[in-house]
Coordinates of C-alpha atoms and ligand atoms in Angstrom, one line a residue:
X1 CA -6.0 33.9 110.1
X2 CA -6.9 32.5 106.4
X3 CA -8.3 29.4 105.7
X4 CA -9.4 27.4 102.6
X5 CA -12.9 26.9 102.9
X6 CA -14.2 23.4 101.4
X7 CA -15.5 24.5 98.0
X8 CA -18.4 22.3 97.7
X9 CA -20.3 23.5 101.4
X10 CA -20.2 26.9 100.2
X11 CA -22.8 28.5 97.9
X12 CA -21.2 30.4 95.3
X13 CA -23.8 33.1 95.0
X14 CA -23.6 33.7 98.5
X15 CA -19.9 34.0 98.4
X16 CA -20.2 36.4 95.5
X17 CA -22.7 38.4 97.2
X18 CA -20.6 38.8 100.4
X19 CA -17.1 39.3 98.6
X20 CA -17.3 40.5 95.0
X21 CA -18.1 44.1 94.6
X22 CA -21.8 45.0 94.0
X23 CA -22.8 46.0 90.6
X24 CA -21.0 43.1 88.6
X25 CA -22.8 39.7 88.8
X26 CA -26.4 39.8 88.8
X27 CA -28.2 37.5 91.3
X28 CA -31.7 37.6 90.9
X29 CA -33.5 37.7 94.3
X30 CA -36.1 35.0 92.9
X31 CA -33.2 32.6 92.5
X32 CA -33.9 32.3 88.6
X33 CA -30.8 33.8 87.4
X34 CA -27.8 33.1 87.1
X35 CA -26.6 29.5 87.0
X36 CA -22.8 28.9 88.2
X37 CA -20.9 27.2 85.2
X38 CA -19.0 24.1 86.4
X39 CA -17.6 23.0 82.9
X40 CA -18.2 23.4 79.3
X41 CA -17.5 21.3 76.1
X42 CA -18.5 21.8 72.5
X43 CA -21.9 23.6 72.4
X44 CA -22.6 22.5 76.1
X45 CA -22.7 24.1 79.3
X46 CA -23.0 22.0 83.0
X47 CA -23.8 24.1 86.1
X48 CA -22.7 23.0 89.5
X49 CA -25.8 20.8 90.0
X50 CA -24.9 18.7 87.1
X51 CA -27.7 20.5 84.7
X52 CA -26.9 20.6 81.0
X53 CA -27.4 23.5 78.6
X54 CA -27.1 24.2 74.9
X55 CA -25.1 27.7 75.1
X56 CA -26.7 30.0 72.6
X57 CA -24.1 32.7 73.6
X58 CA -20.6 31.0 73.0
X59 CA -20.0 32.7 76.2
X60 CA -19.9 36.3 74.7
X61 CA -18.9 34.9 71.4
X62 CA -15.7 33.7 72.8
X63 CA -16.1 29.9 72.1
X64 CA -16.4 30.2 68.2
X65 CA -14.6 26.6 67.8
X66 CA -16.7 25.3 70.7
X67 CA -16.2 25.4 74.3
X68 CA -13.0 23.6 75.4
X69 CA -11.9 22.8 72.0
X70 CA -9.5 19.8 72.7
X71 CA -6.8 21.3 70.2
X72 CA -6.9 24.7 71.8
X73 CA -6.8 23.7 75.4
X74 CA -3.9 21.0 74.7
X75 CA -1.9 24.1 73.1
X76 CA -2.9 26.2 76.0
X77 CA -2.0 23.4 78.6
X78 CA 1.4 22.6 76.9
X79 CA 2.3 26.0 76.7
X80 CA 1.4 26.9 80.4
X81 CA 3.7 24.0 81.2
X82 CA 6.7 25.5 79.5
X83 CA 6.6 29.0 79.6
X84 CA 3.5 30.9 81.3
X85 CA 4.7 34.3 81.0
X86 CA 7.1 36.4 79.2
X87 CA 7.9 40.0 79.2
X88 CA 5.7 42.0 77.1
X89 CA 7.3 44.4 75.3
X90 CA 10.9 43.5 76.8
X91 CA 12.1 39.8 75.9
X92 CA 9.4 38.2 73.9
X93 CA 8.8 34.6 73.1
X94 CA 8.3 33.1 70.0
X95 CA 4.6 32.6 69.6
X96 CA 3.9 36.5 69.8
X97 CA 5.7 36.8 66.7
X98 CA 4.0 33.8 64.9
X99 CA 0.6 34.9 66.0
X100 CA 1.3 38.6 64.6
X101 CA 2.3 36.8 61.5
X102 CA -0.8 34.7 61.1
X103 CA -3.2 37.9 62.1
X104 CA -1.4 39.6 59.2
X105 CA -2.3 36.5 56.8
X106 CA -5.9 36.4 57.6
X107 CA -6.5 40.2 57.7
X108 CA -4.6 42.5 55.1
X109 CA -2.7 39.8 53.4
X110 CA -6.0 38.3 52.5
X111 CA -7.9 41.4 52.0
X112 CA -5.3 43.1 49.9
X113 CA -2.8 40.7 48.5
X114 CA 0.1 42.9 48.8
X115 CA 0.0 44.8 52.3
X116 CA 1.0 43.2 55.7
X117 CA -0.7 44.2 58.9
X118 CA 1.1 44.8 62.3
X119 CA -0.1 43.9 65.4
X120 CA -0.6 45.4 69.1
X121 CA -1.6 43.0 71.4
X122 CA -3.9 43.6 74.2
X123 CA -5.8 41.8 76.9
X124 CA -9.5 42.5 76.6
X125 CA -11.2 44.1 73.7
X126 CA -11.8 47.6 75.0
X127 CA -7.9 47.7 75.2
X128 CA -8.0 46.9 71.6
X129 CA -10.0 49.6 70.9
X130 CA -8.0 51.9 72.7
X131 CA -4.8 50.9 71.2
X132 CA -6.7 51.7 67.8
X133 CA -7.8 55.1 68.9
X134 CA -4.4 55.9 69.9
X135 CA -3.2 55.1 66.3
X136 CA -5.6 57.1 64.8
X137 CA -4.4 60.2 67.1
X138 CA -0.9 59.4 66.3
X139 CA -1.5 58.8 62.5
X140 CA -3.6 61.7 61.9
X141 CA -2.6 64.2 64.9
X142 CA -6.6 64.6 65.2
X143 CA -8.4 63.6 68.3
X144 CA -12.1 63.4 67.3
X145 CA -13.8 60.0 66.8
X146 CA -17.0 59.6 65.1
X147 CA -18.8 56.4 66.7
X148 CA -22.4 55.2 66.0
X149 CA -25.6 55.3 68.2
X150 CA -25.9 52.0 69.9
X151 CA -22.1 51.4 69.9
X152 CA -20.4 48.8 72.3
X153 CA -16.9 49.2 72.2
X154 CA -16.1 48.2 76.0
X155 CA -15.8 50.3 79.0
X156 CA -12.4 51.5 79.8
X157 CA -12.0 55.3 79.9
X158 CA -10.8 55.5 76.3
X159 CA -13.3 53.0 74.8
X160 CA -16.0 54.2 77.1
X161 CA -15.8 57.6 75.2
X162 CA -17.0 55.8 72.1
X163 CA -19.5 53.6 73.4
X164 CA -22.7 55.0 73.0
X165 CA -25.3 53.7 75.8
X166 CA -25.8 56.4 78.5
X167 CA -26.1 54.2 81.4
X168 CA -22.5 53.1 81.0
X169 CA -20.8 56.5 80.8
X170 CA -23.0 58.6 82.9
X171 CA -21.7 57.7 86.2
X172 CA -18.2 58.5 85.2
X173 CA -18.6 61.4 83.0
X174 CA -16.8 63.9 85.1
X175 CA -13.7 61.6 84.4
X176 CA -14.3 61.3 80.4
X177 CA -12.9 63.2 77.7
X178 CA -15.2 63.8 75.1
X179 CA -13.8 63.0 71.9
X180 CA -16.5 60.8 70.6
X181 CA -19.3 62.1 68.4
X182 CA -22.1 59.5 67.7
X183 CA -24.2 59.5 64.5
X184 CA -27.2 57.3 63.4
X185 CA -26.0 53.8 62.9
X186 CA -26.8 53.1 59.2
X187 CA -29.0 50.2 59.5
X188 CA -31.7 51.7 57.3
X189 CA -32.4 54.0 54.3
X190 CA -33.1 57.1 56.8
X191 CA -30.7 56.3 59.0
X192 CA -28.1 56.3 56.0
X193 CA -28.9 59.4 54.8
X194 CA -28.9 61.0 58.3
X195 CA -25.7 59.7 59.0
X196 CA -24.0 60.7 55.7
X197 CA -25.3 64.1 56.4
X198 CA -23.8 64.2 60.1
X199 CA -20.7 62.8 59.0
X200 CA -20.1 65.3 56.3
X201 CA -20.9 68.2 58.8
X202 CA -18.5 66.6 61.4
X203 CA -15.7 66.4 59.0
X204 CA -16.1 70.0 58.1
X205 CA -16.5 71.3 61.7
X206 CA -14.2 69.1 63.9
X207 CA -11.0 67.7 63.9
X208 CA -11.5 64.1 63.1
X209 CA -9.0 61.1 63.4
X210 CA -11.2 58.2 63.1
X211 CA -14.4 56.6 62.2
X212 CA -15.0 54.0 64.4
X213 CA -17.7 51.3 63.6
X214 CA -19.0 47.9 64.2
X215 CA -20.0 46.2 60.7
X216 CA -22.7 44.5 62.8
X217 CA -23.4 45.9 66.4
X218 CA -23.8 43.0 68.8
X219 CA -24.6 44.6 72.2
X220 CA -26.5 47.4 70.4
X221 CA -29.0 44.5 69.3
X222 CA -27.6 42.7 66.2
X223 CA -28.0 45.3 63.6
X224 CA -26.1 44.9 60.2
X225 CA -24.6 48.2 58.8
X226 CA -25.6 48.8 55.3
X227 CA -22.5 47.7 53.1
X228 CA -23.0 50.8 50.9
X229 CA -22.5 52.9 53.8
X230 CA -19.4 51.4 55.1
X231 CA -17.9 51.9 52.0
X232 CA -19.1 55.4 52.0
X233 CA -17.3 55.9 55.5
X234 CA -14.0 54.3 53.9
X235 CA -14.1 56.8 51.2
X236 CA -14.8 59.8 53.4
X237 CA -12.2 58.7 55.5
X238 CA -9.7 58.5 52.7
X239 CA -10.5 61.9 51.7
X240 CA -10.1 63.6 54.8
X241 CA -6.9 61.8 56.1
X242 CA -8.9 59.9 58.7
X243 CA -8.8 56.3 59.6
X244 CA -11.4 53.9 59.2
X245 CA -11.4 51.5 62.3
X246 CA -13.8 48.5 62.3
X247 CA -14.4 47.2 65.6
X248 CA -14.6 43.2 64.9
X249 CA -14.3 42.1 68.5
X250 CA -17.7 40.4 68.2
X251 CA -17.8 39.9 64.6
X252 CA -14.4 38.3 64.0
X253 CA -13.4 35.1 63.1
X254 CA -16.2 33.7 61.3
X255 CA -19.1 34.9 63.4
X256 CA -20.7 36.7 60.7
X257 CA -20.4 34.2 57.9
X258 CA -17.0 35.5 56.7
X259 CA -13.5 35.6 58.6
X260 CA -14.5 39.2 59.2
X261 CA -17.6 41.4 58.9
X262 CA -16.2 44.0 57.0
X263 CA -15.6 41.5 54.1
X264 CA -19.4 41.4 53.4
X265 CA -19.2 45.2 52.4
X266 CA -15.6 44.6 50.4
X267 CA -14.0 47.5 52.6
X268 CA -10.7 47.1 53.8
X269 CA -10.5 49.0 57.2
X270 CA -7.3 51.1 58.2
X271 CA -7.4 49.3 61.6
X272 CA -9.3 46.2 62.9
X273 CA -10.0 45.6 66.6
X274 CA -10.1 41.7 67.4
X275 CA -10.8 39.7 70.7
X276 CA -13.3 37.6 72.0
X277 CA -13.0 34.4 69.6
X278 CA -9.6 34.8 68.7
X279 CA -8.2 32.6 71.6
X280 CA -11.4 30.6 72.5
X281 CA -11.0 31.5 76.1
X282 CA -7.9 33.2 77.2
X283 CA -8.0 36.9 77.5
X284 CA -5.9 38.1 74.6
X285 CA -6.9 40.7 72.1
X286 CA -5.3 42.4 69.0
X287 CA -5.5 45.8 67.3
X288 CA -4.2 45.0 63.9
X289 CA -3.6 47.8 61.3
X290 CA -2.3 48.2 57.8
X291 CA 1.6 48.0 58.1
X292 CA 1.9 51.4 56.2
X293 CA -0.3 53.1 58.4
X294 CA 0.7 51.3 61.8
X295 CA 4.6 52.2 60.9
X296 CA 3.2 56.0 59.9
X297 CA 1.5 56.2 63.5
X298 CA 3.8 54.5 66.0
X299 CA 7.3 55.7 66.1
X300 CA 10.5 53.6 66.6
X301 CA 10.8 52.8 70.4
X302 CA 14.2 53.5 72.0
X303 CA 13.9 51.0 74.9
X304 CA 10.8 52.2 76.5
X305 CA 7.6 51.6 74.7
X306 CA 4.8 54.3 74.8
X307 CA 1.9 51.6 75.0
X308 CA 2.3 48.3 76.4
X309 CA 1.3 46.2 79.6
X310 CA 2.7 43.3 81.9
X311 CA 0.8 40.8 80.1
X312 CA 1.0 41.7 76.4
X313 CA 1.0 39.0 74.0
X314 CA 0.5 36.3 76.8
X315 CA 2.4 33.2 76.0
X316 CA -0.6 30.6 76.8
X317 CA -3.2 33.3 74.7
X318 CA -1.0 33.1 71.7
X319 CA -0.7 29.5 72.0
X320 CA -4.1 28.9 71.8
X321 CA -5.1 31.7 69.5
X322 CA -2.8 30.0 66.7
X323 CA -4.3 26.5 67.2
X324 CA -7.7 28.3 67.3
X325 CA -7.2 29.9 64.0
X326 CA -5.9 26.4 62.8
X327 CA -9.3 25.0 63.8
X328 CA -11.3 27.8 62.4
X329 CA -9.7 27.4 59.1
X330 CA -9.7 23.4 59.3
X331 CA -13.3 23.1 60.0
X332 CA -14.3 26.0 57.8
X333 CA -16.0 27.6 60.3
X334 CA -16.9 30.9 58.8
X335 CA -18.8 29.0 55.7
X336 CA -20.3 26.7 58.3
X337 CA -21.4 29.9 60.2
X338 CA -23.1 31.3 57.3
X339 CA -25.0 28.0 56.3
X340 CA -26.2 27.5 59.8
X341 CA -27.0 31.2 59.9
X342 CA -29.7 31.1 57.0
X343 CA -31.2 27.9 58.4
X344 CA -31.5 29.6 61.6
X345 CA -32.8 32.8 60.0
X346 CA -35.5 30.7 58.2
X347 CA -36.6 28.8 61.1
X348 CA -37.2 32.2 63.2
X349 CA -39.0 33.8 60.1
X350 CA -41.3 30.9 60.6
X351 CA -42.4 31.9 63.8
X352 CA -45.7 33.5 64.3
X353 CA -45.8 36.9 66.9
X354 CA -48.2 36.1 69.7
X355 CA -51.3 38.5 69.6
X356 CA -50.0 42.2 70.0
X357 CA -46.7 41.5 69.6
X358 CA -44.1 41.9 66.6
X359 CA -41.2 39.7 65.8
X360 CA -38.2 40.9 63.4
X361 CA -35.1 38.5 63.0
X362 CA -32.2 39.7 61.6
X363 CA -28.5 39.1 61.2
X364 CA -25.5 37.5 59.3
X365 CA -23.9 34.1 59.8
X366 CA -24.4 33.0 63.4
X367 CA -25.2 36.5 64.9
X368 CA -28.7 36.6 64.7
X369 CA -31.5 38.4 66.8
X370 CA -35.1 38.2 67.5
X371 CA -36.4 41.6 68.1
X372 CA -39.5 41.6 70.1
X373 CA -42.0 44.4 70.2
X374 CA -45.3 45.2 71.7
X375 CA -46.7 47.6 69.6
X376 CA -44.3 50.2 68.9
X377 CA -42.6 49.6 72.3
X378 CA -39.7 47.2 73.1
X379 CA -40.8 44.2 74.9
X380 CA -37.9 44.3 77.2
X381 CA -39.7 42.5 80.3
X382 CA -41.2 39.8 78.3
X383 CA -37.6 39.2 77.0
X384 CA -36.1 38.9 80.3
X385 CA -38.8 36.1 81.2
X386 CA -38.0 34.5 78.1
X387 CA -34.5 34.3 79.2
X388 CA -35.1 32.9 82.3
X389 CA -37.5 30.4 81.1
X390 CA -35.2 29.2 78.4
X391 CA -32.7 29.0 81.1
X392 CA -35.0 26.4 83.3
X393 CA -35.6 24.6 79.6
X394 CA -31.7 24.4 79.3
X395 CA -30.9 26.7 76.9
X396 CA -28.3 29.6 77.8
X397 CA -29.5 33.0 75.9
X398 CA -29.0 36.6 76.1
X399 CA -30.8 39.6 75.1
X400 CA -29.3 42.2 73.2
X401 CA -30.0 46.0 72.4
X402 CA -30.2 49.2 74.4
X403 CA -33.8 48.1 75.5
X404 CA -32.9 44.3 76.1
X405 CA -35.7 43.5 73.6
X406 CA -33.6 41.6 71.1
X407 CA -33.1 37.7 71.7
X408 CA -29.6 36.9 70.3
X409 CA -28.3 33.6 69.0
X410 CA -24.5 33.7 69.1
X411 CA -23.8 30.0 69.7
X412 CA -20.6 28.1 68.7
X413 CA -20.4 28.1 65.3
X414 CA -20.0 24.1 65.5
X415 CA -23.7 24.1 66.6
X416 CA -25.7 21.6 64.4
X417 CA -28.9 22.1 62.7
X418 CA -31.1 19.9 64.9
X419 CA -29.6 21.7 68.1
X420 CA -30.9 25.1 66.4
X421 CA -33.8 23.7 65.8
X422 CA -34.9 22.6 69.3
X423 CA -33.7 26.0 70.8
X424 CA -36.0 27.8 68.1
X425 CA -39.1 25.0 69.2
X426 CA -38.3 25.9 72.9
X427 CA -38.6 29.8 72.0
X428 CA -41.8 29.3 69.9
X429 CA -43.2 27.6 73.1
X430 CA -42.3 30.3 75.4
X431 CA -43.6 33.0 72.7
X432 CA -46.8 31.2 72.6
X433 CA -47.0 31.8 76.4
X434 CA -47.0 35.6 76.0
X435 CA -50.6 35.3 74.5
X436 CA -52.2 35.3 77.7
X437 CA -50.4 38.3 78.6
X438 CA -52.8 41.1 76.8
Ligands
PLP501 C1 -18.0 45.1 69.4 C2 -17.4 45.1 70.9 N1 -16.1 45.7 71.1 C3 -15.5 45.9 72.1 C4 -15.9 45.0 73.4 C5 -15.4 45.0 74.4 O1 -14.4 43.9 74.8 P1 -14.2 43.2 76.5 O2 -15.4 43.1 77.1 O3 -13.3 42.2 76.2 O4 -13.6 44.5 76.7 C6 -17.2 44.3 73.1 C7 -17.7 43.5 74.2 O5 -18.6 42.7 74.1 C8 -18.0 44.2 71.9 O6 -19.0 43.6 71.3

């Protein structure tokens, strides 16, 4: 017989251990990780013990306009009470159309002054990437995709074929189709040169329909692509009739100090993938493409869409996104991210590396990473220890990068200078403790 257990008497992590599949929530045997989130507001999170934390992750970059932004929450609540589900590709609701128009306005209309954008709504980020990959195949007839070392595009079977890190693909490779080709991520002079050689060769040898790039790699370790290299990629795509797809799922909506990170390079991609900060907390993502390109790719439907899903363009997500976009614009969050990011980088650059270690701060806007190396080696274990200790001090912070040795600063864009300073001060103290390790 099913019975409701009184929540407060059951330990959440014990329940997860027993009833959630393995390999999802990591529960540290020593009890130092994770905390159980109870509520969040603005830049803060409270755990189930009532402890307060400064969130330097924006919960994977989602809470750009602050956790539980009152206007966004109200929009979601009102919509939930009115219409909490419509029919994806059959009987639509008004907000889906309005959000598609807003996404066109903040992307292609801003970028070109003439063209509009057309949207395919999806639920999570990887689906937006997969919609973009399908668009490229339909538009060009070619299946090959050039992606980049360190790339993270999500873990669905389509996106996984472009995600680089072996640990995600290896266990599933028997079911994966090989259409991704990885080339060096162009974040240094040498890498740009190697990347250009390899991309040129791939276009000569393979049937390439798309180049898929994060203008700033997030999970890859906050690595910024050279702007000239992105422009070169745009040109070589045009020359070869391939699509340039920018994955802005992490960087979008002000995170990098611009509405979208491709704007730093003054490049207009054929398709852009959006998610995370779009709604501020509801699983809704979007593949937005230049209308000409989208119309070339996607045929008119005759009653049955060839790409859709049950929850496509969810009304609650659309209501939240519309309000969230207004908040980002009204509070000028991209400009705020730029200013705060400069301040943060300057503070991080003042840190002195512990003896035997090296520190390197890098990033744009409020997408900043502090890389920690011991000699030439990534100081991964030290980073894990720092994360756990920062949590004890009241800061939620995550490592990025393949080796997990980049301390990521991805806070809500509403964070203040004193709050950033307090985080850097705590981090400095943690770093100073590493001295005794050698
Ligand atoms: C650049 C990028 N693309 C795609 C994804 C996948 O998004 P999701 O986890 O919502 O599927 C992520 C997630 O971190 C991401 O950072």
